[in-house]
Coordinates of N, CA, C and O in Angstrom, one line a residue:
M1 N -14.0 40.0 -22.0 CA -13.0 39.3 -21.2 C -12.2 40.3 -20.4 O -11.6 41.1 -20.9
P2 N -12.2 40.1 -19.0 CA -11.5 41.1 -18.2 C -10.0 40.8 -18.3 O -9.5 39.7 -18.6
K3 N -9.2 41.9 -18.2 CA -7.8 41.8 -18.2 C -7.3 41.1 -16.9 O -8.0 41.1 -15.9
V4 N -6.1 40.4 -17.0 CA -5.6 39.7 -15.9 C -5.5 40.6 -14.6 O -5.9 40.2 -13.5
S5 N -5.1 41.8 -14.8 CA -5.0 42.7 -13.7 C -6.3 43.1 -13.0 O -6.4 43.5 -11.9
E6 N -7.5 42.9 -13.7 CA -8.8 43.1 -13.2 C -9.4 41.9 -12.5 O -10.4 42.0 -11.9
V7 N -8.8 40.8 -12.6 CA -9.4 39.5 -12.1 C -8.9 39.4 -10.6 O -7.7 39.5 -10.4
M8 N -9.8 39.2 -9.7 CA -9.4 39.1 -8.3 C -9.0 37.7 -8.0 O -9.6 36.7 -8.5
P9 N -8.0 37.5 -7.2 CA -7.6 36.1 -6.8 C -8.7 35.4 -6.0 O -9.4 36.0 -5.3
E10 N -8.8 34.1 -6.2 CA -9.8 33.3 -5.5 C -9.2 32.8 -4.2 O -8.1 32.4 -4.1
C11 N -10.0 32.9 -3.2 CA -9.6 32.4 -1.8 C -9.9 30.9 -1.8 O -10.9 30.4 -2.3
L12 N -9.0 30.2 -1.2 CA -9.1 28.7 -1.0 C -9.5 28.3 0.4 O -9.0 28.9 1.4
D13 N -10.4 27.4 0.5 CA -10.9 26.9 1.8 C -9.8 25.9 2.3 O -9.2 25.2 1.6
I14 N -9.7 25.9 3.6 CA -8.8 25.0 4.3 C -9.7 23.9 5.0 O -10.6 24.2 5.7
R15 N -9.4 22.6 4.6 CA -10.1 21.5 5.2 C -9.2 20.6 6.0 O -8.0 20.6 5.8
P16 N -9.7 19.9 7.0 CA -8.9 19.0 7.7 C -8.3 17.9 6.8 O -9.0 17.5 5.9
L17 N -7.1 17.5 7.1 CA -6.5 16.4 6.4 C -7.0 15.0 6.8 O -6.9 14.7 8.0
T18 N -7.6 14.3 5.8 CA -8.1 13.0 6.1 C -7.6 12.1 5.0 O -7.3 12.5 3.9
K19 N -7.6 10.8 5.3 CA -7.1 9.8 4.4 C -8.0 9.8 3.1 O -7.4 9.7 2.0
S20 N -9.3 9.8 3.3 CA -10.1 9.8 2.1 C -10.0 11.0 1.2 O -10.0 10.9 0.0
A21 N -10.0 12.2 1.8 CA -9.9 13.4 1.0 C -8.5 13.6 0.3 O -8.5 14.1 -0.8
F22 N -7.5 13.0 0.9 CA -6.1 13.1 0.3 C -5.8 12.0 -0.6 O -4.8 12.0 -1.3
A23 N -6.6 10.9 -0.6 CA -6.3 9.7 -1.4 C -5.9 10.0 -2.9 O -5.0 9.3 -3.4
P24 N -6.5 10.9 -3.6 CA -6.1 11.1 -5.0 C -4.7 11.6 -5.2 O -4.1 11.5 -6.2
F25 N -4.1 12.1 -4.1 CA -2.8 12.7 -4.2 C -1.6 11.8 -3.5 O -0.5 12.1 -3.8
G26 N -2.0 10.9 -2.7 CA -1.0 10.1 -2.0 C -1.6 9.5 -0.7 O -2.8 9.3 -0.6
E27 N -0.7 9.4 0.3 CA -1.2 8.8 1.6 C -0.9 9.8 2.7 O 0.0 10.5 2.7
V28 N -1.8 9.7 3.7 CA -1.7 10.4 5.0 C -0.9 9.4 5.9 O -1.2 8.3 6.0
I29 N 0.2 9.9 6.5 CA 1.1 9.2 7.3 C 0.7 9.5 8.8 O 0.9 10.6 9.3
E30 N 0.0 8.5 9.5 CA -0.4 8.7 10.8 C -0.5 7.4 11.5 O -0.7 6.3 10.8
A31 N -0.5 7.4 12.8 CA -0.6 6.1 13.6 C -2.1 5.6 13.4 O -3.0 6.2 13.9
D32 N -2.2 4.5 12.7 CA -3.5 4.0 12.4 C -3.6 2.6 13.0 O -2.8 1.7 12.7
T33 N -4.5 2.4 13.9 CA -4.5 1.1 14.7 C -4.8 -0.1 13.7 O -4.4 -1.2 14.1
A34 N -5.4 0.2 12.6 CA -5.6 -0.9 11.6 C -4.3 -1.5 11.1 O -4.3 -2.6 10.6
S35 N -3.3 -0.7 11.1 CA -2.0 -1.1 10.5 C -1.0 -1.5 11.6 O 0.2 -1.8 11.3
M36 N -1.4 -1.4 12.9 CA -0.5 -1.6 14.0 C -0.2 -3.1 14.2 O -1.1 -3.9 14.2
R37 N 1.1 -3.4 14.5 CA 1.6 -4.7 14.8 C 2.5 -4.5 16.0 O 3.3 -3.6 16.1
L38 N 2.5 -5.5 16.9 CA 3.4 -5.5 18.1 C 4.7 -6.2 17.6 O 4.6 -7.3 17.0
I39 N 5.8 -5.6 17.9 CA 7.1 -6.2 17.6 C 8.0 -6.0 18.8 O 7.6 -5.5 19.8
N40 N 9.2 -6.6 18.7 CA 10.2 -6.5 19.8 C 9.7 -7.0 21.1 O 9.8 -6.3 22.1
G41 N 9.2 -8.2 21.0 CA 8.6 -8.8 22.3 C 7.5 -8.1 22.9 O 7.3 -8.2 24.1
G42 N 6.7 -7.4 22.0 CA 5.5 -6.7 22.5 C 5.8 -5.3 23.1 O 4.9 -4.7 23.7
T43 N 7.1 -4.8 23.0 CA 7.4 -3.5 23.6 C 7.3 -2.4 22.6 O 7.5 -1.2 23.0
T44 N 7.0 -2.7 21.3 CA 7.0 -1.6 20.3 C 5.7 -1.8 19.4 O 5.5 -2.9 19.0
E45 N 5.0 -0.7 19.2 CA 3.9 -0.8 18.2 C 4.5 -0.3 16.9 O 5.0 0.8 16.8
R46 N 4.3 -1.1 15.9 CA 4.8 -0.8 14.5 C 3.5 -0.5 13.7 O 2.7 -1.3 13.5
F47 N 3.4 0.7 13.2 CA 2.4 1.1 12.2 C 2.9 0.9 10.8 O 3.7 1.6 10.3
H48 N 2.5 -0.2 10.3 CA 3.2 -0.8 9.1 C 2.7 -0.3 7.8 O 1.5 -0.1 7.6
A49 N 3.6 0.0 6.8 CA 3.3 0.3 5.4 C 2.3 1.4 5.3 O 1.3 1.3 4.6
L50 N 2.6 2.5 5.9 CA 1.7 3.7 5.8 C 1.8 4.4 4.5 O 0.8 5.2 4.1
A51 N 2.9 4.3 3.8 CA 3.1 4.9 2.5 C 4.1 4.2 1.7 O 4.9 3.4 2.3
V52 N 4.1 4.4 0.4 CA 5.1 3.7 -0.4 C 6.0 4.8 -1.1 O 5.5 5.7 -1.8
A53 N 7.3 4.7 -0.9 CA 8.2 5.6 -1.5 C 8.5 5.2 -3.0 O 8.7 4.0 -3.2
E54 N 8.5 6.1 -3.9 CA 8.7 5.8 -5.3 C 10.0 6.5 -5.7 O 10.2 7.6 -5.4
A55 N 10.8 5.7 -6.5 CA 12.0 6.3 -7.1 C 12.3 5.6 -8.4 O 12.7 4.4 -8.4
T56 N 12.1 6.3 -9.5 CA 12.3 5.7 -10.8 C 13.5 6.3 -11.5 O 13.9 7.4 -11.2
G57 N 14.0 5.6 -12.5 CA 15.1 6.2 -13.3 C 16.4 5.5 -12.9 O 16.6 5.0 -11.8
E58 N 17.3 5.5 -13.9 CA 18.6 4.9 -13.7 C 19.4 5.6 -12.6 O 19.5 6.8 -12.6
G59 N 20.0 4.9 -11.7 CA 20.8 5.5 -10.6 C 19.9 6.2 -9.5 O 20.5 6.8 -8.6
A60 N 18.6 6.0 -9.5 CA 17.8 6.6 -8.5 C 17.8 5.8 -7.2 O 18.0 4.6 -7.2
R61 N 17.6 6.5 -6.1 CA 17.6 5.8 -4.8 C 16.7 6.7 -3.9 O 16.5 7.9 -4.1
V62 N 16.1 6.0 -2.9 CA 15.3 6.7 -1.9 C 16.3 7.2 -0.8 O 17.1 6.5 -0.3
I63 N 16.1 8.5 -0.4 CA 16.9 9.1 0.6 C 16.0 9.7 1.7 O 14.8 9.9 1.5
I64 N 16.6 9.9 2.9 CA 15.9 10.5 4.0 C 16.6 11.8 4.4 O 17.8 11.9 4.5
N65 N 15.8 12.9 4.5 CA 16.3 14.2 4.7 C 15.7 14.8 6.0 O 14.6 14.4 6.4
L66 N 16.2 15.9 6.5 CA 15.6 16.7 7.5 C 15.4 18.1 6.9 O 16.4 18.7 6.4
F67 N 14.2 18.6 6.7 CA 13.9 20.0 6.2 C 13.5 20.8 7.4 O 12.7 20.4 8.3
R68 N 14.0 22.0 7.5 CA 13.5 23.0 8.5 C 12.8 24.1 7.7 O 13.4 25.0 7.1
G69 N 11.4 24.1 7.8 CA 10.6 25.1 7.1 C 10.4 26.3 8.0 O 10.1 26.2 9.1
Q70 N 10.4 27.4 7.3 CA 10.1 28.7 7.9 C 8.7 29.0 7.8 O 8.1 28.7 6.8
P71 N 8.0 29.6 8.8 CA 6.6 29.9 8.7 C 6.2 30.8 7.6 O 7.0 31.8 7.3
R72 N 5.0 30.7 7.1 CA 4.5 31.5 6.0 C 3.7 32.6 6.7 O 3.1 32.4 7.8
S73 N 3.5 33.8 6.0 CA 2.7 34.9 6.5 C 1.4 34.8 5.7 O 1.4 34.4 4.5
F74 N 0.3 35.2 6.4 CA -1.0 35.1 5.8 C -1.7 36.5 5.8 O -1.4 37.3 6.7
P75 N -2.5 36.8 4.8 CA -2.9 35.9 3.7 C -1.7 35.6 2.8 O -0.8 36.4 2.6
Y76 N -1.8 34.3 2.3 CA -0.6 33.8 1.5 C -1.1 33.6 0.0 O -2.2 33.0 -0.2
A77 N -0.3 34.1 -0.9 CA -0.6 33.9 -2.3 C 0.0 32.7 -2.9 O 1.3 32.6 -2.9
V78 N -0.8 31.7 -3.3 CA -0.3 30.5 -3.9 C -0.1 30.8 -5.4 O -1.1 30.9 -6.2
D79 N 1.1 31.1 -5.8 CA 1.4 31.5 -7.2 C 2.1 30.4 -8.0 O 2.3 30.6 -9.2
M80 N 2.5 29.3 -7.3 CA 3.2 28.2 -8.0 C 2.9 26.9 -7.4 O 2.5 26.8 -6.3
M81 N 3.1 25.9 -8.2 CA 3.0 24.5 -7.7 C 4.2 23.7 -8.3 O 4.7 24.2 -9.4
E82 N 4.5 22.6 -7.7 CA 5.6 21.8 -8.3 C 5.2 20.3 -8.2 O 4.2 20.0 -7.5
R83 N 5.9 19.5 -9.0 CA 5.7 18.1 -8.9 C 7.1 17.4 -9.2 O 8.0 18.0 -9.8
H84 N 7.1 16.1 -8.9 CA 8.3 15.4 -9.1 C 8.0 14.2 -9.9 O 7.4 13.2 -9.5
P85 N 8.5 14.2 -11.2 CA 8.1 13.1 -12.1 C 8.7 11.8 -11.9 O 8.2 10.8 -12.3
F86 N 9.8 11.7 -11.1 CA 10.5 10.5 -11.0 C 10.5 9.9 -9.5 O 11.1 8.9 -9.3
G87 N 9.8 10.5 -8.6 CA 9.7 10.0 -7.3 C 8.7 10.7 -6.4 O 8.3 11.8 -6.6
S88 N 8.3 9.9 -5.4 CA 7.3 10.5 -4.4 C 8.1 11.4 -3.5 O 9.4 11.4 -3.5
Q89 N 7.4 12.0 -2.6 CA 8.0 12.9 -1.6 C 7.1 12.9 -0.4 O 5.9 13.2 -0.5
S90 N 7.7 12.5 0.8 CA 6.9 12.5 2.0 C 7.4 13.5 3.0 O 8.6 13.8 3.0
F91 N 6.5 14.1 3.8 CA 6.8 15.1 4.8 C 6.1 14.6 6.1 O 4.9 14.5 6.2
S92 N 7.0 14.4 7.2 CA 6.5 14.0 8.5 C 7.0 14.9 9.5 O 8.2 15.1 9.7
P93 N 6.2 15.7 10.2 CA 6.6 16.7 11.2 C 7.4 16.0 12.3 O 6.9 15.1 13.0
V94 N 8.5 16.6 12.6 CA 9.3 16.1 13.8 C 9.0 17.0 15.0 O 9.1 16.6 16.1
S95 N 8.7 18.3 14.7 CA 8.4 19.3 15.7 C 7.0 19.2 16.3 O 6.7 19.9 17.3
G96 N 6.2 18.3 15.7 CA 4.8 18.1 16.3 C 3.9 19.3 16.1 O 2.9 19.5 16.8
R97 N 4.2 20.1 15.1 CA 3.4 21.3 14.8 C 2.5 21.1 13.5 O 2.9 20.5 12.6
P98 N 1.3 21.7 13.5 CA 0.5 21.6 12.3 C 1.1 22.3 11.1 O 1.9 23.2 11.3
F99 N 0.7 21.9 9.9 CA 1.2 22.6 8.7 C 0.1 22.5 7.6 O -0.8 21.7 7.8
L100 N 0.3 23.3 6.6 CA -0.7 23.2 5.5 C -0.2 22.3 4.3 O 1.0 22.4 4.1
V101 N -1.1 21.6 3.7 CA -0.8 20.8 2.6 C -1.6 21.3 1.4 O -2.8 21.4 1.5
V102 N -0.9 21.7 0.3 CA -1.6 22.3 -0.8 C -1.3 21.4 -2.0 O -0.2 21.2 -2.4
V103 N -2.4 20.9 -2.6 CA -2.3 19.9 -3.7 C -3.2 20.3 -4.9 O -4.2 21.0 -4.6
S104 N -2.9 19.8 -6.1 CA -3.8 20.0 -7.2 C -3.9 18.8 -8.0 O -2.9 18.1 -8.2
E105 N -5.1 18.6 -8.6 CA -5.2 17.5 -9.7 C -4.5 18.0 -10.9 O -4.4 19.2 -11.1
D106 N -4.0 17.1 -11.8 CA -3.4 17.5 -13.0 C -4.5 17.6 -14.1 O -5.3 16.7 -14.2
V107 N -4.5 18.6 -14.9 CA -5.4 18.8 -16.0 C -4.5 19.2 -17.2 O -4.0 20.3 -17.2
N108 N -4.4 18.2 -18.1 CA -3.6 18.5 -19.3 C -2.2 19.0 -19.1 O -1.7 19.9 -19.7
G109 N -1.5 18.4 -18.0 CA -0.1 18.7 -17.7 C 0.1 20.0 -16.9 O 1.2 20.4 -16.8
R110 N -1.0 20.5 -16.3 CA -0.8 21.7 -15.5 C -1.7 21.5 -14.2 O -2.7 20.8 -14.3
P111 N -1.4 22.2 -13.1 CA -2.3 22.0 -11.9 C -3.6 22.7 -12.1 O -3.7 23.7 -12.7
D112 N -4.6 22.0 -11.6 CA -6.0 22.6 -11.5 C -6.0 23.5 -10.2 O -5.0 23.7 -9.6
K113 N -7.2 23.9 -9.9 CA -7.4 24.8 -8.7 C -6.9 24.0 -7.5 O -7.2 22.8 -7.2
P114 N -6.0 24.6 -6.7 CA -5.4 23.9 -5.5 C -6.5 23.6 -4.4 O -7.5 24.3 -4.3
Q115 N -6.2 22.6 -3.7 CA -7.0 22.2 -2.5 C -6.0 22.3 -1.3 O -4.8 22.0 -1.4
V116 N -6.5 22.8 -0.2 CA -5.7 23.1 1.0 C -6.2 22.2 2.2 O -7.4 22.2 2.5
F117 N -5.3 21.5 2.8 CA -5.6 20.7 4.0 C -4.7 21.1 5.1 O -3.6 21.5 5.0
L118 N -5.3 21.1 6.3 CA -4.6 21.4 7.6 C -4.2 20.1 8.2 O -5.1 19.3 8.6
A119 N -2.9 19.8 8.2 CA -2.4 18.6 8.8 C -2.1 18.9 10.3 O -1.5 19.9 10.6
R120 N -2.5 17.9 11.1 CA -2.2 18.0 12.6 C -0.7 17.7 12.7 O 0.0 17.2 11.8
G121 N -0.1 18.0 13.9 CA 1.3 17.8 14.2 C 1.7 16.4 14.3 O 2.9 16.0 14.3
D122 N 0.7 15.4 14.3 CA 1.0 14.0 14.3 C 0.6 13.3 13.0 O 0.5 12.1 12.9
Q123 N 0.4 14.1 11.9 CA 0.2 13.6 10.6 C 1.2 14.0 9.6 O 1.7 15.2 9.7
G124 N 1.6 13.1 8.7 CA 2.4 13.5 7.6 C 1.7 13.2 6.3 O 0.6 12.6 6.3
V125 N 2.4 13.5 5.2 CA 1.8 13.2 3.9 C 2.9 12.6 3.0 O 4.1 12.9 3.1
N126 N 2.5 11.7 2.1 CA 3.3 11.2 1.0 C 2.7 11.6 -0.3 O 1.6 11.1 -0.7
Y127 N 3.3 12.5 -1.0 CA 2.9 12.9 -2.3 C 3.3 11.8 -3.3 O 4.5 11.6 -3.4
R128 N 2.4 11.3 -4.1 CA 2.8 10.3 -5.1 C 3.6 11.0 -6.2 O 3.5 12.2 -6.4
R129 N 4.3 10.2 -6.9 CA 5.1 10.7 -8.1 C 4.1 11.5 -9.0 O 3.0 11.0 -9.3
N130 N 4.5 12.7 -9.5 CA 3.8 13.5 -10.4 C 2.6 14.2 -9.8 O 1.7 14.7 -10.6
V131 N 2.4 14.3 -8.5 CA 1.3 15.0 -7.9 C 1.7 16.5 -7.7 O 2.8 16.8 -7.1
W132 N 0.9 17.4 -8.3 CA 1.2 18.8 -8.1 C 1.0 19.2 -6.6 O -0.1 18.8 -6.0
H133 N 1.9 19.9 -6.0 CA 1.8 20.3 -4.6 C 2.6 21.6 -4.5 O 3.5 21.9 -5.3
H134 N 2.3 22.3 -3.4 CA 3.0 23.6 -3.1 C 4.2 23.2 -2.2 O 4.1 22.2 -1.4
P135 N 5.3 23.9 -2.2 CA 6.4 23.6 -1.3 C 5.9 23.7 0.2 O 4.8 24.2 0.5
L136 N 6.7 23.2 1.1 CA 6.4 23.1 2.5 C 5.8 24.4 3.1 O 6.4 25.4 2.8
M137 N 4.7 24.3 3.8 CA 4.0 25.4 4.4 C 3.9 25.2 5.9 O 2.9 24.7 6.4
T138 N 4.9 25.7 6.6 CA 4.8 25.6 8.1 C 4.0 26.8 8.6 O 3.9 27.8 8.0
L139 N 3.5 26.6 9.9 CA 2.7 27.6 10.5 C 3.3 28.1 11.8 O 3.7 27.2 12.6
G140 N 3.3 29.4 12.1 CA 3.6 29.9 13.4 C 5.1 30.0 13.7 O 5.5 31.1 14.2
Q141 N 5.8 29.0 13.5 CA 7.3 29.0 13.8 C 8.0 28.0 13.0 O 7.4 27.1 12.4
A142 N 9.3 28.1 12.9 CA 10.1 27.2 12.2 C 9.8 25.8 12.7 O 9.7 25.5 13.9
S143 N 9.7 24.8 11.7 CA 9.4 23.4 12.1 C 10.2 22.5 11.3 O 10.5 22.7 10.1
D144 N 10.6 21.4 11.9 CA 11.4 20.3 11.3 C 10.6 19.2 10.7 O 9.6 18.8 11.4
F145 N 11.0 18.7 9.6 CA 10.2 17.6 8.9 C 11.2 16.5 8.5 O 12.3 16.8 7.9
L146 N 10.9 15.3 8.7 CA 11.6 14.1 8.1 C 11.0 14.0 6.7 O 9.8 13.8 6.6
V147 N 11.9 14.1 5.7 CA 11.4 14.0 4.3 C 12.1 12.8 3.6 O 13.3 12.7 3.7
V148 N 11.3 12.0 3.0 CA 11.7 10.9 2.2 C 11.4 11.2 0.8 O 10.3 11.4 0.4
D149 N 12.5 11.2 0.0 CA 12.3 11.4 -1.5 C 13.3 10.8 -2.3 O 14.1 10.0 -1.8
R150 N 13.4 11.1 -3.5 CA 14.3 10.5 -4.5 C 15.5 11.3 -4.8 O 15.4 12.6 -4.9
E151 N 16.6 10.6 -4.9 CA 17.9 11.3 -5.4 C 18.3 10.5 -6.6 O 18.2 9.3 -6.7
G152 N 18.8 11.2 -7.6 CA 19.2 10.6 -8.9 C 19.6 11.6 -9.9 O 19.4 12.8 -9.7
P153 N 20.2 11.2 -11.0 CA 20.7 12.1 -12.0 C 19.7 12.9 -12.8 O 20.0 13.9 -13.3
D154 N 18.4 12.4 -12.9 CA 17.4 13.1 -13.7 C 16.9 14.3 -12.9 O 16.8 14.3 -11.7
N155 N 16.4 15.3 -13.7 CA 15.8 16.4 -13.0 C 14.4 16.0 -12.5 O 13.5 15.7 -13.3
N156 N 14.2 16.0 -11.2 CA 13.0 15.5 -10.6 C 12.1 16.6 -10.1 O 11.4 16.5 -9.1
L157 N 12.2 17.8 -10.8 CA 11.4 18.9 -10.4 C 10.8 19.6 -11.6 O 11.5 19.9 -12.5
E158 N 9.5 19.8 -11.6 CA 8.7 20.6 -12.6 C 7.9 21.6 -11.8 O 7.3 21.3 -10.8
E159 N 8.0 22.9 -12.2 CA 7.3 24.0 -11.6 C 6.3 24.6 -12.6 O 6.5 24.6 -13.8
F160 N 5.2 25.1 -12.0 CA 4.2 25.8 -12.8 C 3.8 27.0 -12.0 O 3.6 27.0 -10.8
F161 N 3.7 28.2 -12.7 CA 3.4 29.4 -12.1 C 2.0 29.9 -12.6 O 1.8 30.0 -13.9
F162 N 1.1 30.2 -11.7 CA -0.2 30.6 -12.1 C -0.2 32.1 -12.5 O 0.6 32.9 -11.9
E163 N -1.0 32.5 -13.5 CA -1.1 33.9 -13.9 C -1.8 34.7 -12.8 O -1.4 35.8 -12.6
I164 N -2.8 34.1 -12.2 CA -3.5 34.8 -11.1 C -3.3 33.9 -9.9 O -3.8 32.7 -9.9
P165 N -2.7 34.3 -8.8 CA -2.5 33.5 -7.6 C -3.9 33.2 -6.9 O -4.9 33.9 -7.1
F166 N -3.8 32.1 -6.1 CA -4.9 31.8 -5.2 C -4.5 32.2 -3.8 O -3.3 32.3 -3.5
I167 N -5.5 32.6 -3.0 CA -5.2 33.2 -1.7 C -5.6 32.2 -0.6 O -6.7 31.6 -0.6
I168 N -4.7 32.0 0.4 CA -5.0 31.3 1.6 C -5.1 32.3 2.8 O -4.1 33.0 3.0
K169 N -6.2 32.3 3.4 CA -6.3 33.2 4.6 C -5.7 32.5 5.8 O -5.4 31.3 5.8
E170 N -5.5 33.3 6.9 CA -4.9 32.8 8.1 C -5.7 31.5 8.6 O -6.9 31.6 8.8
P171 N -5.0 30.4 8.7 CA -5.7 29.2 9.2 C -6.1 29.4 10.7 O -5.3 29.9 11.5
A172 N -7.2 28.8 11.1 CA -7.7 28.8 12.5 C -7.1 27.5 13.1 O -7.4 26.4 12.7
L173 N -6.2 27.7 14.1 CA -5.6 26.5 14.7 C -6.2 26.1 15.9 O -6.7 26.6 16.8

C-alpha cells in the first residue's frame, strides 16, 4: 500500500451543467420555456418553480443573500466539501459570468469523488439539503451571486477534508 505522500491527486473532468446530469444533487436554475407563464398583462415572462428552497428545524427561515465570490486560481486543489443538513442553498449569478459547480454523492456519511460542472452565466444551481458541494468557485474575476439559503439556530454546516485532494485544471471558457 503506497503512503499518502506517494499517491498522486486525481484530476477531475469538467462537464457542462445540464438538468439531467445535476438532478441527483438539486435543480439547475435557468429560463426554461416549459415553465414559462405570462403575467402582468402579458408584459412579463415568469419562469415558475425552478427550484424548491428547504429550511427545516425550529426557528428556521429562508433568507436571500448577495455573495461576492473571488476567482480561484488553477490548477485548483479540491481538498474539502461541505453540506447543509437543515436547508438547501441556491446560487444564481448576478454578474452573468460562468462558474464551477463541484458536487459529490454521499457514501456512508462522506463525499464520494467530486463531479465538476461548468455553469453558464445564465444558469444557477440549487443544492438540496445534505448535498456535498464545494464552496463557491468563481472564474476570472470577482462575481456576485444571489443566494437563497436557511437561517436558524442549528448548525447548518458540515465540512469534510480529503486526505488526498482532487485537482481541477484551468477550465476552457
